[in-house]
XYZ file of C-alpha atoms in Angstrom:
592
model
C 38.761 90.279 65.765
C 42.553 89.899 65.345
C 43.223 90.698 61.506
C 46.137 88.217 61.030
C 45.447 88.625 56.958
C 44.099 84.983 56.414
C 40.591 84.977 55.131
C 38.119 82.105 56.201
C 34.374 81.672 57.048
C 34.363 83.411 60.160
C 36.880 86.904 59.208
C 34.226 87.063 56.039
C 30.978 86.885 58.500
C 32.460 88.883 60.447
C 32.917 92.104 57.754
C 29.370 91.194 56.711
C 28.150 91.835 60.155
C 30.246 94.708 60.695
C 29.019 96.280 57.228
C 25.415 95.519 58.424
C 25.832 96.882 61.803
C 27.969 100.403 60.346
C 25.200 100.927 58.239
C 22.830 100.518 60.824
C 23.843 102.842 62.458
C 24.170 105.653 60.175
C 21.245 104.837 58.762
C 19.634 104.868 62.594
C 21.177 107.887 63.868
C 22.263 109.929 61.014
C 25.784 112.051 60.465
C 25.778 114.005 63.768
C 26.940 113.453 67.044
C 24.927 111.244 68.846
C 22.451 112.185 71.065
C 22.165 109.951 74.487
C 18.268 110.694 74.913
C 17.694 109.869 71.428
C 14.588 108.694 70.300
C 15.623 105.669 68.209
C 17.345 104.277 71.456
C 14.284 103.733 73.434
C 14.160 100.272 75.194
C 10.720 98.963 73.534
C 9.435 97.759 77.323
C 6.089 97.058 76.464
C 6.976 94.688 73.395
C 9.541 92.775 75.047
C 7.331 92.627 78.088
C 4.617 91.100 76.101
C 7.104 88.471 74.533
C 8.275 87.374 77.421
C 4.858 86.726 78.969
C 3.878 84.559 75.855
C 6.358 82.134 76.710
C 5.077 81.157 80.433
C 1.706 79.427 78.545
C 1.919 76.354 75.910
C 4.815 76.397 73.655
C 5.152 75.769 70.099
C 5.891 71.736 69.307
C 9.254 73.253 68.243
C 10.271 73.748 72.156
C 10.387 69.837 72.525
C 14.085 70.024 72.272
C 14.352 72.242 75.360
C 12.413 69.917 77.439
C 15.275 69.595 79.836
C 15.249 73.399 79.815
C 11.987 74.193 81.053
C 13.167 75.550 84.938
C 15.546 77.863 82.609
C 12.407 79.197 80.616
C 10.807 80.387 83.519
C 13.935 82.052 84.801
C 14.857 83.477 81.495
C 10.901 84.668 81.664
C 10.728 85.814 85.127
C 14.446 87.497 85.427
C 13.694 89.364 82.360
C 10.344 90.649 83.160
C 11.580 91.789 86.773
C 14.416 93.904 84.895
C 11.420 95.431 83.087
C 9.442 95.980 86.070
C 6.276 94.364 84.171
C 4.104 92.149 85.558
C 3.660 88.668 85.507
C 0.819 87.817 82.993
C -2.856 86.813 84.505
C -2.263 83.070 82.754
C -0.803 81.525 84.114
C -0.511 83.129 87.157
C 2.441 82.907 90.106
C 0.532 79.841 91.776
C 0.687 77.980 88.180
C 4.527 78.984 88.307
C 5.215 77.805 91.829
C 3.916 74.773 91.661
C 5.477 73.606 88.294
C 9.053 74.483 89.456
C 7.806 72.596 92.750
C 7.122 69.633 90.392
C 11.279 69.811 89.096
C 12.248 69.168 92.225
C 13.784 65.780 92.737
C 13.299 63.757 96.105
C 16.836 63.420 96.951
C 18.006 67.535 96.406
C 18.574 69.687 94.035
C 16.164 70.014 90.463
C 15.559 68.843 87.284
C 14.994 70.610 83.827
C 11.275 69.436 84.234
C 9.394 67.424 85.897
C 10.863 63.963 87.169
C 13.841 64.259 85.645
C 17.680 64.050 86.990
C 18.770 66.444 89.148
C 21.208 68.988 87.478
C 23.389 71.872 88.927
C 22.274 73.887 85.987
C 18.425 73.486 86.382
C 18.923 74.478 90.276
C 20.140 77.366 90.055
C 17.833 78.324 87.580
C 14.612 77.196 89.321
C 15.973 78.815 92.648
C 16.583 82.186 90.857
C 13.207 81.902 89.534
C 11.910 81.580 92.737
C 13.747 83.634 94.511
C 12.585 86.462 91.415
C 8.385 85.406 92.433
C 9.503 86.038 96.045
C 7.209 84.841 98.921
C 6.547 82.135 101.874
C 4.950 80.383 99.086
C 7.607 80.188 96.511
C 10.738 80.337 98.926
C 9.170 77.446 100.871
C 9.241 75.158 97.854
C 12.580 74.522 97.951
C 14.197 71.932 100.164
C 17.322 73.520 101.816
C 19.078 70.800 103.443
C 18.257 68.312 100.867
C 19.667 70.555 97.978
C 22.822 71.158 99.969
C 23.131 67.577 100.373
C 23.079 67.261 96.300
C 25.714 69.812 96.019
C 27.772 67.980 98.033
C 27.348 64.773 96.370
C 28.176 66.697 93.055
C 31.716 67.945 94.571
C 34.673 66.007 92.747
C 37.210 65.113 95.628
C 40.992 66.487 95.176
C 42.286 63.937 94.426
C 40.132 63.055 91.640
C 40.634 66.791 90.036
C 38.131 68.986 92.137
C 35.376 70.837 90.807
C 31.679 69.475 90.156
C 30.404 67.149 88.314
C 26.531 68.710 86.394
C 25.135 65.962 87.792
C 25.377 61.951 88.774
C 28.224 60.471 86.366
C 27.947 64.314 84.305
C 30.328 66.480 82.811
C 32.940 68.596 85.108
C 32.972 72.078 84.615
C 32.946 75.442 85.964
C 29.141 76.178 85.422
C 28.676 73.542 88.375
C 30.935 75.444 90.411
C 29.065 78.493 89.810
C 25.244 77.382 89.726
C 26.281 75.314 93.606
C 27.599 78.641 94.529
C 25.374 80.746 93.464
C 22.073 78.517 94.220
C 24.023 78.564 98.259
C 24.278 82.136 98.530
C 20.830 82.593 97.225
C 19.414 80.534 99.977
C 22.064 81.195 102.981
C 23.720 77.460 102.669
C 27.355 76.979 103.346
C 29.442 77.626 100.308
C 32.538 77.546 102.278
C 31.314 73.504 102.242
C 31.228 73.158 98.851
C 34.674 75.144 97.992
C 36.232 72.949 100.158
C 34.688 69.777 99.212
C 35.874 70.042 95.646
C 39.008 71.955 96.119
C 37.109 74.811 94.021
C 39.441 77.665 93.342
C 42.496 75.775 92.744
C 39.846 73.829 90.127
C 39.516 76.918 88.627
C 42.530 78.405 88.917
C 43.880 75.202 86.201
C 40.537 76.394 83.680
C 42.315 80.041 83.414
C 43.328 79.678 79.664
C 47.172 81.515 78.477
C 44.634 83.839 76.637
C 43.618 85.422 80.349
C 39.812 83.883 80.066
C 38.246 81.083 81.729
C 37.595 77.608 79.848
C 34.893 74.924 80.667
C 38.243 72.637 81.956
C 41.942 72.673 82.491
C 43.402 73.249 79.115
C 40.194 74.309 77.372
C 39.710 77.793 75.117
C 39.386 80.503 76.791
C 35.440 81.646 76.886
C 32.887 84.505 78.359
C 30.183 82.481 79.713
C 33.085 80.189 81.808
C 35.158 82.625 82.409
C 32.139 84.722 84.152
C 31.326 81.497 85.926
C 34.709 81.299 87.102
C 35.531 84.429 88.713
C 31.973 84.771 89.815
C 32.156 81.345 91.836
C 35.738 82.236 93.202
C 34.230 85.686 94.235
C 31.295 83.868 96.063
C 34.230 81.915 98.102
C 36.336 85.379 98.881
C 38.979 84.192 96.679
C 38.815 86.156 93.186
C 42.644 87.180 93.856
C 43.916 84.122 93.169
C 43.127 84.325 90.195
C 45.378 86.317 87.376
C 43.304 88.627 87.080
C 45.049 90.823 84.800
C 45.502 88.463 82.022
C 41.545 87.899 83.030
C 41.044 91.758 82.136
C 43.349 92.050 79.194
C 42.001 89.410 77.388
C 38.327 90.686 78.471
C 38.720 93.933 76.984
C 39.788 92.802 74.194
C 36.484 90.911 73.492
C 34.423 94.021 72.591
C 34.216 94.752 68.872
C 35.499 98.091 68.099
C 32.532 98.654 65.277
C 29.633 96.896 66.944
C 30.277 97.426 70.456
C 28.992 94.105 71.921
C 31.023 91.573 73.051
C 32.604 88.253 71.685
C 32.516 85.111 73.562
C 35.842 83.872 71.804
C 38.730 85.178 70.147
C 38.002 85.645 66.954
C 34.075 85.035 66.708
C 31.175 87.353 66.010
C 30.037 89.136 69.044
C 26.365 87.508 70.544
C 24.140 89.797 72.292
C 24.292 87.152 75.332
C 28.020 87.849 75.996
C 26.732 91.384 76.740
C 26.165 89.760 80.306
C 28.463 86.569 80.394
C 31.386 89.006 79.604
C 30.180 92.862 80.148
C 29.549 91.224 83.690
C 32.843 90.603 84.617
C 33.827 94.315 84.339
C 31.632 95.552 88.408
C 33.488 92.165 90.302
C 37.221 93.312 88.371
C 36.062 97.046 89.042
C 35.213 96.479 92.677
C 38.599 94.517 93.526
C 39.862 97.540 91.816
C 38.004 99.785 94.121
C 38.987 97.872 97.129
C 42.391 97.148 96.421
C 42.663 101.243 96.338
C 40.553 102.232 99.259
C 43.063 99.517 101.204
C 45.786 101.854 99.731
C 44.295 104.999 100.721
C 43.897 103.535 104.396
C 47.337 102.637 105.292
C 48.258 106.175 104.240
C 45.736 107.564 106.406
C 46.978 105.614 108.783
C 48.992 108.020 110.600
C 46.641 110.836 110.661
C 45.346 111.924 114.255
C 42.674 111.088 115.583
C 41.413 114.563 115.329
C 41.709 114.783 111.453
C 40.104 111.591 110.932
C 37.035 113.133 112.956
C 37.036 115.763 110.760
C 37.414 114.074 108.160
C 34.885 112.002 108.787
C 32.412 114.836 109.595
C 33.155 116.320 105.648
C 32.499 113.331 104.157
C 29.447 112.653 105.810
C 27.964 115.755 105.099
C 29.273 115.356 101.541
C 27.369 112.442 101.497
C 24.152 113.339 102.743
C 23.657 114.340 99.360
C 24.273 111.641 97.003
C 21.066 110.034 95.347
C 19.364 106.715 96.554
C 20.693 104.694 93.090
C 24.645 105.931 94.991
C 24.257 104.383 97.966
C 22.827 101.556 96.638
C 25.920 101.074 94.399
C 28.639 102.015 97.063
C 26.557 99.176 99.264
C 26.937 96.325 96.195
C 30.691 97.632 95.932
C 31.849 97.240 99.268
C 29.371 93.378 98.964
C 31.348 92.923 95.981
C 34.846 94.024 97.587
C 34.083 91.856 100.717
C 33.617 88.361 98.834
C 36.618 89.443 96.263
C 38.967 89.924 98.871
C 38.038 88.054 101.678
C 39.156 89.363 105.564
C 41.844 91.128 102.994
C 39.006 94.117 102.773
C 41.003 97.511 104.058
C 44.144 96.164 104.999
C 46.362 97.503 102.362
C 47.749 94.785 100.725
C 47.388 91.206 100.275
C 49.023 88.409 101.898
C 51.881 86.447 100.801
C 50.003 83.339 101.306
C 46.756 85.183 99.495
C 48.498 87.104 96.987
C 50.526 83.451 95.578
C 49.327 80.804 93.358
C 49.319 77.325 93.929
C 52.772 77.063 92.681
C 54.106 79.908 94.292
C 53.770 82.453 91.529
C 51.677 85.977 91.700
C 49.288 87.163 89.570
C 50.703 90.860 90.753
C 47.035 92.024 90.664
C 46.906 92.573 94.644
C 50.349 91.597 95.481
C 52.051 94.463 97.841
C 54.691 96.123 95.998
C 53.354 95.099 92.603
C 51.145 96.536 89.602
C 47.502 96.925 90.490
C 44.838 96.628 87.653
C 44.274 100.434 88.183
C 47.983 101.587 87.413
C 48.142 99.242 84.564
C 44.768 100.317 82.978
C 46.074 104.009 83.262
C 49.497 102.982 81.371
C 47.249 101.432 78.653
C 48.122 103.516 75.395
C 45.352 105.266 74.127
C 44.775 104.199 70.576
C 41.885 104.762 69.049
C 40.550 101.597 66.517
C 40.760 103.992 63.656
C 44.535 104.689 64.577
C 45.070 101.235 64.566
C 43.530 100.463 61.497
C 45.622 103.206 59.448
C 49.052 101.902 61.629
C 47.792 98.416 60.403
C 47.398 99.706 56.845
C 50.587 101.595 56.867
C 52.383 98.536 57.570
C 50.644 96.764 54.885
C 51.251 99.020 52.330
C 55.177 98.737 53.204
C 54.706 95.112 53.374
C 53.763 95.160 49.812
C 55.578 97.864 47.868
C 58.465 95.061 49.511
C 56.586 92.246 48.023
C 56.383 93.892 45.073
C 59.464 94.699 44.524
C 61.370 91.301 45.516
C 59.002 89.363 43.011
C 60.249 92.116 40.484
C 64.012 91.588 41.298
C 62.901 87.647 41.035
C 61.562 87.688 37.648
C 64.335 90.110 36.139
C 66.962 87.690 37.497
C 64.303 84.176 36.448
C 64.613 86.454 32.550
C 68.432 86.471 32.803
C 68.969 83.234 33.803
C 66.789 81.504 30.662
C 68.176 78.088 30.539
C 70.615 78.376 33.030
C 70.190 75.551 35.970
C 69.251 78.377 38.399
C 66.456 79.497 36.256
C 64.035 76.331 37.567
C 64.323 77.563 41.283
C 64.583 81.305 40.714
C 61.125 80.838 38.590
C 59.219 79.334 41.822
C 60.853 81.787 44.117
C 59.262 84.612 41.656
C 55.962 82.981 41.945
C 56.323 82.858 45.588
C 56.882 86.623 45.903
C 54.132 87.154 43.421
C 51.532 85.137 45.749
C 52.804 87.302 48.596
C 52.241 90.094 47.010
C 48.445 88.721 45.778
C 48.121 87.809 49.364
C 49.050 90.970 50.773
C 46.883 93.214 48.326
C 43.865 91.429 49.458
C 44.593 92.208 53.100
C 45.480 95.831 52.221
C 41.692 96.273 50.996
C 40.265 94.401 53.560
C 42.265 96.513 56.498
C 40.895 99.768 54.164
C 37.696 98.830 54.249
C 37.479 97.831 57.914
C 39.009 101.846 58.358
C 35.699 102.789 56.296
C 33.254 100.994 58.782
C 35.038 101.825 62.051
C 33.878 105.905 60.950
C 30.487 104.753 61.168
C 30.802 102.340 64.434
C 29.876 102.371 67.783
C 33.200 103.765 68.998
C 33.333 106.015 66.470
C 29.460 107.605 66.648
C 30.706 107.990 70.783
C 33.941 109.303 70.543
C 31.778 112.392 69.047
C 29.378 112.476 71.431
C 32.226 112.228 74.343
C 30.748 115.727 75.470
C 27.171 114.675 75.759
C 27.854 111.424 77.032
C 30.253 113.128 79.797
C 27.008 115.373 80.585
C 24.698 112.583 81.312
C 26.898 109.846 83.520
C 27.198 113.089 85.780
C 24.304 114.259 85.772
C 23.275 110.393 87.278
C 25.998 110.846 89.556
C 24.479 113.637 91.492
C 27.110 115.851 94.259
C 29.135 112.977 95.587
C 28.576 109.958 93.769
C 31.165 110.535 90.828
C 33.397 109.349 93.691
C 31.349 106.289 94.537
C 31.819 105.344 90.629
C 33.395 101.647 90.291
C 36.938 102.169 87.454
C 35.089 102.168 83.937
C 36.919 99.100 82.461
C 35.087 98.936 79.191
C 33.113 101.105 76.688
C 29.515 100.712 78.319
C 28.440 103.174 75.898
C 29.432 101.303 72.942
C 27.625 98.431 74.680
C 24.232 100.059 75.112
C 24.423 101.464 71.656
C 25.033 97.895 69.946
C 22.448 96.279 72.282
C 19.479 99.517 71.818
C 19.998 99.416 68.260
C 21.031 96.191 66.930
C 19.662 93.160 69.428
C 16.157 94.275 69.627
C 13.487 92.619 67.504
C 10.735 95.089 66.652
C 8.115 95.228 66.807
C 7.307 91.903 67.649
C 9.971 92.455 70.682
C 12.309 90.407 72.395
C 15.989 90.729 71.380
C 18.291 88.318 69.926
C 21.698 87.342 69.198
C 22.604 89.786 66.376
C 20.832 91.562 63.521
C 19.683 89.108 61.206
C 19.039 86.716 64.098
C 15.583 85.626 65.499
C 14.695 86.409 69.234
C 14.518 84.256 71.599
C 13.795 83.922 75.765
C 17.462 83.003 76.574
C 19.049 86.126 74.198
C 16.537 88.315 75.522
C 17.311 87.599 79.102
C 21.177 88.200 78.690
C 20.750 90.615 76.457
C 18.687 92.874 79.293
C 20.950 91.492 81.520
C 24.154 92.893 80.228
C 22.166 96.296 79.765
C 21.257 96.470 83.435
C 24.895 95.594 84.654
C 26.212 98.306 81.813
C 24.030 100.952 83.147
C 24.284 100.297 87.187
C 28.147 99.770 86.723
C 28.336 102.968 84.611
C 25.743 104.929 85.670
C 25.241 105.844 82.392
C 21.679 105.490 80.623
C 21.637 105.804 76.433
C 18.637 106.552 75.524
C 17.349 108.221 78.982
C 16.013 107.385 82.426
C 13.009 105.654 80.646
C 16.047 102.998 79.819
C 16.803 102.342 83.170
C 16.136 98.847 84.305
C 16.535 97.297 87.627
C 19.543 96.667 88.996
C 20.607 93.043 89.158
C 23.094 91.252 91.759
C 26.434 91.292 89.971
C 27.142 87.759 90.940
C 23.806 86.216 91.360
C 22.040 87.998 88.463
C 18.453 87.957 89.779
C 16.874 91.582 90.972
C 19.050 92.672 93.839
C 15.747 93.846 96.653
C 14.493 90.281 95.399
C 17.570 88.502 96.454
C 17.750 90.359 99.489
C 14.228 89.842 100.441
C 14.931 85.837 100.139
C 18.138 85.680 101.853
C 16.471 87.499 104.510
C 13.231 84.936 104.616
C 15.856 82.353 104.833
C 17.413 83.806 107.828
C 14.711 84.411 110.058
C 14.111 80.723 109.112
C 16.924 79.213 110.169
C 16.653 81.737 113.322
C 12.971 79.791 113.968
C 14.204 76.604 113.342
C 17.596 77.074 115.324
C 16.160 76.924 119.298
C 13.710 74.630 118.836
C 15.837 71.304 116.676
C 19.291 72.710 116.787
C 19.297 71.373 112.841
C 22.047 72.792 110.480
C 20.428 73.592 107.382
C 23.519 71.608 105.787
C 22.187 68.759 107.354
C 18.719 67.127 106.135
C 15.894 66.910 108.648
């Protein structure tokens, strides 16, 4: 949170929670450096396995007011319980699942929160993901492929009524629609090129990028993580992340994680939410794997004028190098180069983007792939390395000269207000004394706020990992195996401090589940995210806290539902439309 001295609601919640939360953890994990395999940073599987089960049955009354939320319970259920690897409970079983999310669908495309109800971009995606997370002829079959392209299309806004969707008929226009059409199309193989183009997509939400760097709801809105995820996911989807400014995007990302708790804000200047551990700790693999690209495109024009003979060598090294990287590298190099593909387009490996590419709308350059200009990797290396506790005594310092100034000009002021008893000057010298006085009041109070910030940062996240750098160091390698510390995507943000805040602070024992904050109750949507944003943390990082018993599944960075799941659908999908092909010549754009 930016200290800018003024106190209100929020800057006093917010050193509450970061008292709480530095107690926590010395209370949790003691005076020493931190140990990574830890036992009080165990993932409690089985309780948060058994809480999400209990919400696929009969619901307390209290649930009536997500009725139009019910396709997003079963995904928040299902997507959270295939992270775990657990089961789905005996009652009620995968057929009782199906053929509820069968009953959301709406006649004319697309699906509803429940049953009957409006069609709504949001619902869609989530009842696709869920069935596309049950897997299956049965499940995958369910869901009407032309007919929900058809919806998306009808939800496009035309150019020149603004572009972008609408949530549903005569609904809100945002970028969630953008991303739940996108997403819900490449979950299925439908043609998202279609719907980009239908609604003028990227230049939609290329006008939501806020001055902050982040992505708002609309043009002109605050900057926030759950859009601005939304946003660059859905511009990914289309090849097209680089048009976006993508460094503002990361500079005002990285700024979002609290330096004491280590989760992430959703706002400048909020609390940080367990959720945003996904909607923003996402964004970090699709920036990281532009990154990645937009280097091995560097690396290949100046290989370019090797011989033929080297490169054959070369090639022969490397291979045998990588004959020995573990199965969990490979599969991360493969989601990289996915990743690099849809963020750059046909740019993949050429070096440098386009003029036309590398431009905005209005001619202008984000400079994030732009030949000649700064990439995202040179600038994060020129970043200057100041630790929060640095800044904290800098910020104090200043303070402290701040008011010794203060001080002394309401001094000066009341000497000369003394002198000038009953002179005409005396009337405004008096107020200007008061003035300086207040300053000084004012000032004070941030001085011992700033000090005692200083005191919790020794016991926060960043400070508990900056001690265990060495062990920490010691266990991302030890994941990476021979080769694979060269497969690793740029580390962007402190997934360490990340997994600490979410292992210690968002779970809700023992009754499981996890939740927004300590303090807060859990809940099916917080618990999703929350497990979410660890599985991204520890594929992007390859780091585990706590130990391999941790690990979760890994999760499609832009899709967000188990990756083999995903694949397994997208490949029913294909030998469907490779059946269906020869013997109607149907499009599956195009209702049959």
């Amino acid at each position: 949170m930016i200290d800018d001295g003024l106190l209100t609601t929020t800057s006093a919640d917010q050193a509450e929670l970061e008292r709480r939360v530095a107690s926590l953890y010395a209370k949790e994990l003691g005076t020493g450096p931190l140990d990574p395999e830890d036992d009080s940073l165990e993932l409690a599987r089985g309780a948060h396995a058994h809480y999400l089960s209990g919400g696929l049955g009969q619901l307390p009354a209290g649930f009536i007011s997500l009725d139009a939320s019910r396709t997003w319970i079963c995904y928040w259920i299902t997507h959270g319980l295939a992270l775990l690897g657990a089961p789905l409970p005996a009652a009620p079983n995968r057929q009782s699942l199906i053929a509820f999310l069968a009953s959301c669908q709406h006649p004319e495309g697309g699906f509803g929160g429940g049953p009957y109800q409006l069609a709504h971009l949001a619902p869609t995606y989530a009842a696709v993901a869920a069935l596309v997370t049950l897997g299956g002829d049965d499940a995958l079959s369910v869901i009407n492929r032309p007919r929900l392209h058809a919806f998306l299309l009808r939800m496009c806004v035309p150019p020149e009524r603004g572009g972008g969707m609408t949530m549903h008929e005569g609904g809100e226009i945002d970028v969630r629609g953008c991303y739940c059409a996108l997403a819900a199309c490449e979950m299925l193989g439908l043609d998202k090129e279609a719907v980009g183009r239908a609604c003028d997509m990227v230049p939609f939400i290329k006008r939501c990028q806020s001055h902050e760097g982040g992505i708002g709801g609309e043009p002109w809105n605050e900057a926030h993580g759950g859009y601005t995820f939304c946003g660059l996911a859905a511009a990914a989807l289309l090849g097209q992340a680089h048009r976006l400014d993508l460094d503002r995007l990361l500079r005002w990302a990285v700024r979002c994680q609290g330096a004491v708790e280590g989760g992430f804000m959703g706002r400048t200047n909020k609390l940080v939410d367990g959720c945003y551990s996904f909607w923003q700790g996402g964004a970090f693999p699709l920036l990281a794997a532009l990154l990645a690209a937009q280097q091995q495109g560097q690396q290949g024009q100046q290989k370019g004028g090797e011989s033929q003979e080297d490169e054959q060598g070369a090639s022969g090294r490397s291979g045998t190098a990588a004959s020995g990287v573990a199965e969990e590298a490979a599969a991360t190099v493969a989601a990289a180069e996915r990743l690099a593909k849809l963020l750059l387009g046909e740019q993949l490996g050429a070096g440098a983007a386009s003029a036309d590419a590398s431009s905005s709308d209005d001619g202008s350059s984000s400079g994030s792939v732009e030949a000649g200009g700064e990439s995202l990797r040179e600038w994060v290396a020129r970043l200057p390395h100041l630790s929060p506790a640095a800044a904290a005594e800098r910020r104090a310092a200043e303070l402290r000269r701040q008011l010794d100034a203060a001080v002394e000009a309401s001094i000066d002021l009341e000497d000369r207000y003394q002198a000038a008893a009953g002179a005409a000057a005396a009337g405004s010298l008096q107020q200007e004394a008061v003035a300086a006085l207040e300053r000084a009041s004012e000032l004070q109070r941030a001085l011992e706020n700033c000090t005692e910030h200083a005191e919790v940062l020794a016991c926060g996240a960043t400070a508990l990992l900056d001690d265990a750098a060495p062990a920490l160091a010691a266990a991302g390698g030890a994941a990476d195996g021979e080769a694979g510390a060269a497969a690793r995507l740029p580390q962007l943000y402190d997934s360490a401090a990340l997994q600490l805040w979410l292992l210690k602070c968002c779970q809700s024992l023992p009754r499981g589940g996890l939740r927004d904050k300590p303090g807060k109750p859990a809940d099916y949507y917080h618990t999703c995210y929350c497990l979410s944003g660890l599985a991204s943390s520890q594929h992007y990082s390859r780091l585990v806290l706590g130990g391999q018993r941790n690990l979760l599944a890994r999760a499609d960075p832009l899709c967000n539902v188990v990756a083999g799941r995903l694949e397994a659908a997208q490949r029913w999908c294909r030998e469907q439309d490779a059946a269906r092909q020869p013997m109607s010549g149907i499009n599956v754009a195009a209702d049959g």
